[in-house]
Amino acid sequence: MKILYGTGNIAKINSMKNMLRNLEIEIISLNDVNLKVEKIYENGNSPLENAKIKAFAYYKVWGKPVFSCDSALYIDRMDFYHQPGVHVRRINGGELNDEEMIKYYTELASKAGGEVKAKYKNAICLILDEKKVFEYDGNDIAEEFIITSEPHKKRKRGFPLDSISKDIKTGKYYMDLSYYTESQKNMINGFRDFFIRSLVL
């Protein structure tokens, strides 16, 4: 089945394609189609709300199977009102570029003592048609990791926080890993299970 992934972020597209490898799904992205979509306001209070906002906006124009994802970032020992939440890039009314994100979150880690545990709460909304809408934000598609105050020299466009993320178990930088962390493996299996359930693969 061919499904439109509602994003133009190449890093996210490749990541999802790798996660769903060997399933009977062909993922295409906004880079592959010519869609005229009005500006989408991601004003939801949770990743699932934002995933639904985006998925329905794209389905309205595309009219064929589409899915969108969204994430929220939660940092240990940070009070609720200062959590990034769904505003991972949108800080103090502005939108940060990749390097600004790295600077902002390394400063948070520094204030926490140099390293701090964090968690991505992920969500997905899949629309096959007007009557078949599937949504999910379970803990099995979340990801736990460490944010460090010392950035890695390498960068991954589209995933800036990978440069300051470490595997909880080994303490290795994401940029140096040649394998998936345990948390990432669980997340991958969670996304695969979602599509298998929804599409009855």
C-alpha positions as CSV (number, residue, x, y, z in Angstrom):
1,M,0.0,0.0,0.0
2,K,1.2,3.5,-0.9
3,I,0.9,6.0,2.0
4,L,1.8,9.7,2.1
5,Y,3.9,10.7,5.1
6,G,2.9,14.3,5.9
7,T,6.4,15.7,6.2
8,G,9.2,17.1,4.0
9,N,11.9,16.4,6.6
10,I,14.3,14.0,4.9
11,A,15.8,12.7,8.1
12,K,12.3,11.8,9.4
13,I,11.3,10.2,6.1
14,N,14.4,8.0,6.0
15,S,13.9,7.0,9.6
16,M,10.3,5.9,9.1
17,K,11.2,4.0,5.9
18,N,13.9,2.1,7.9
19,M,11.5,1.4,10.7
20,L,8.9,0.0,8.4
21,R,11.3,-1.9,6.2
22,N,10.0,-5.3,4.8
23,L,6.3,-4.3,5.5
24,E,4.0,-4.1,2.5
25,I,4.0,-0.3,2.7
26,E,5.4,2.2,0.2
27,I,6.0,5.5,1.9
28,I,6.0,8.7,-0.2
29,S,6.5,12.2,1.3
30,L,5.5,15.8,0.6
31,N,8.7,16.0,-1.5
32,D,7.3,13.5,-3.9
33,V,3.9,15.1,-4.5
34,N,2.6,18.5,-5.6
35,L,0.2,19.4,-2.8
36,K,-1.0,22.9,-2.2
37,V,-1.8,22.9,1.5
38,E,-2.6,26.1,3.4
39,K,-0.4,26.8,6.4
40,I,-1.0,24.2,9.2
41,Y,-1.2,25.6,12.7
42,E,0.1,22.9,15.1
43,N,-1.7,24.4,18.1
44,G,-2.6,21.2,19.8
45,N,-1.7,20.6,23.5
46,S,-0.3,17.1,22.9
47,P,1.6,15.3,20.2
48,L,-1.5,13.3,19.3
49,E,-3.6,16.4,18.8
50,N,-0.9,17.9,16.5
51,A,-0.5,14.6,14.6
52,K,-4.2,14.6,13.9
53,I,-4.3,18.3,12.9
54,K,-1.6,17.6,10.3
55,A,-3.0,14.3,9.0
56,F,-6.5,15.7,8.5
57,A,-5.1,18.8,6.8
58,Y,-3.1,16.7,4.3
59,Y,-6.0,14.2,3.8
60,K,-8.3,17.0,2.9
61,V,-6.1,17.9,0.0
62,W,-4.7,14.5,-0.9
63,G,-7.8,12.4,-0.5
64,K,-5.8,9.1,-0.2
65,P,-4.0,7.3,2.7
66,V,-1.8,9.6,4.7
67,F,-0.2,9.7,8.2
68,S,1.5,12.3,10.3
69,C,3.5,12.1,13.4
70,D,4.4,14.5,16.2
71,S,6.6,14.5,19.3
72,A,6.8,16.2,22.7
73,L,10.0,16.4,24.7
74,Y,9.9,16.0,28.5
75,I,13.0,16.5,30.6
76,D,13.6,15.0,34.1
77,R,13.5,17.3,37.1
78,M,12.0,20.2,35.1
79,D,8.8,21.6,36.3
80,F,5.7,21.2,34.2
81,Y,5.4,24.9,33.1
82,H,9.0,24.9,31.7
83,Q,8.8,21.6,29.9
84,P,9.4,21.9,26.1
85,G,6.4,19.6,25.5
86,V,5.2,20.0,21.9
87,H,7.2,23.2,21.5
88,V,10.5,21.5,21.0
89,R,11.6,24.1,18.4
90,R,9.3,26.9,19.3
91,I,10.9,28.6,22.3
92,N,9.9,32.0,23.7
93,G,7.7,32.8,20.7
94,G,10.3,32.0,18.1
95,E,11.3,29.0,16.1
96,L,14.9,27.8,16.6
97,N,17.1,26.5,13.8
98,D,19.2,23.4,14.3
99,E,22.2,25.2,15.9
100,E,20.0,27.3,18.1
101,M,18.3,24.1,19.4
102,I,21.6,22.6,20.2
103,K,22.7,25.7,22.1
104,Y,19.4,26.0,24.0
105,Y,19.2,22.4,25.1
106,T,22.9,22.1,26.1
107,E,22.3,25.1,28.4
108,L,19.4,23.2,30.0
109,A,21.6,20.2,30.5
110,S,24.4,22.3,31.9
111,K,22.0,23.8,34.5
112,A,21.0,20.2,35.4
113,G,24.7,19.3,36.1
114,G,25.9,18.4,32.6
115,E,23.5,15.6,31.8
116,V,19.8,15.0,32.2
117,K,17.4,12.2,31.2
118,A,14.8,13.1,28.7
119,K,11.9,11.4,26.8
120,Y,10.3,11.9,23.5
121,K,6.5,11.2,23.7
122,N,5.6,10.3,20.1
123,A,2.2,10.1,18.4
124,I,0.8,9.1,15.0
125,C,-2.4,9.6,13.1
126,L,-3.2,7.4,10.1
127,I,-6.1,8.2,7.8
128,L,-7.1,5.5,5.2
129,D,-10.4,7.1,4.4
130,E,-13.1,9.2,6.1
131,K,-14.3,6.2,8.2
132,K,-10.9,4.6,8.9
133,V,-8.8,6.8,11.1
134,F,-6.2,5.3,13.5
135,E,-4.4,7.1,16.2
136,Y,-1.8,6.1,18.8
137,D,0.5,7.6,21.4
138,G,1.4,4.6,23.6
139,N,4.6,4.4,25.6
140,D,6.0,1.7,23.3
141,I,6.6,4.4,20.6
142,A,8.3,6.8,23.1
143,E,12.0,7.1,23.4
144,E,14.2,7.7,26.4
145,F,17.7,9.1,26.3
146,I,20.2,11.5,27.9
147,I,20.8,15.1,26.9
148,T,24.4,16.3,27.5
149,S,25.8,19.8,27.7
150,E,28.8,18.8,25.5
151,P,27.7,18.7,21.8
152,H,29.2,16.1,19.5
153,K,31.1,17.6,16.5
154,K,28.9,15.8,14.0
155,R,25.5,17.1,12.9
156,K,22.4,15.3,11.4
157,R,20.3,17.7,9.5
158,G,16.6,17.5,10.6
159,F,17.6,15.7,13.9
160,P,19.7,18.4,15.7
161,L,19.3,16.9,19.2
162,D,21.1,13.7,18.1
163,S,24.3,15.7,18.5
164,I,23.6,16.2,22.2
165,S,21.9,12.8,22.8
166,K,23.4,9.8,24.5
167,D,22.3,6.2,25.0
168,I,21.2,5.8,28.6
169,K,22.6,2.3,28.8
170,T,26.1,2.9,27.4
171,G,26.6,6.6,27.6
172,K,27.6,6.8,24.0
173,Y,26.6,9.7,21.7
174,Y,23.9,8.9,19.3
175,M,26.2,10.2,16.5
176,D,28.7,7.4,17.4
177,L,26.2,4.5,17.5
178,S,26.2,1.8,14.8
179,Y,23.2,0.1,16.4
180,Y,19.8,1.0,17.8
181,T,19.5,1.6,21.6
182,E,17.1,-0.6,23.6
183,S,14.7,2.4,23.7
184,Q,14.9,2.9,20.0
185,K,14.3,-0.8,19.3
186,N,11.2,-0.7,21.4
187,M,10.0,2.4,19.6
188,I,10.6,0.8,16.2
189,N,8.6,-2.3,17.2
190,G,5.9,0.0,18.5
191,F,5.5,1.8,15.2
192,R,5.7,-1.4,13.2
193,D,3.0,-3.0,15.4
194,F,0.8,0.1,14.9
195,F,0.9,-0.2,11.1
196,I,0.4,-4.0,11.2
197,R,-2.7,-3.6,13.4
198,S,-4.1,-0.8,11.5
199,L,-3.5,-2.2,8.0
200,V,-4.0,-5.8,9.0
201,L,-0.7,-6.8,7.4
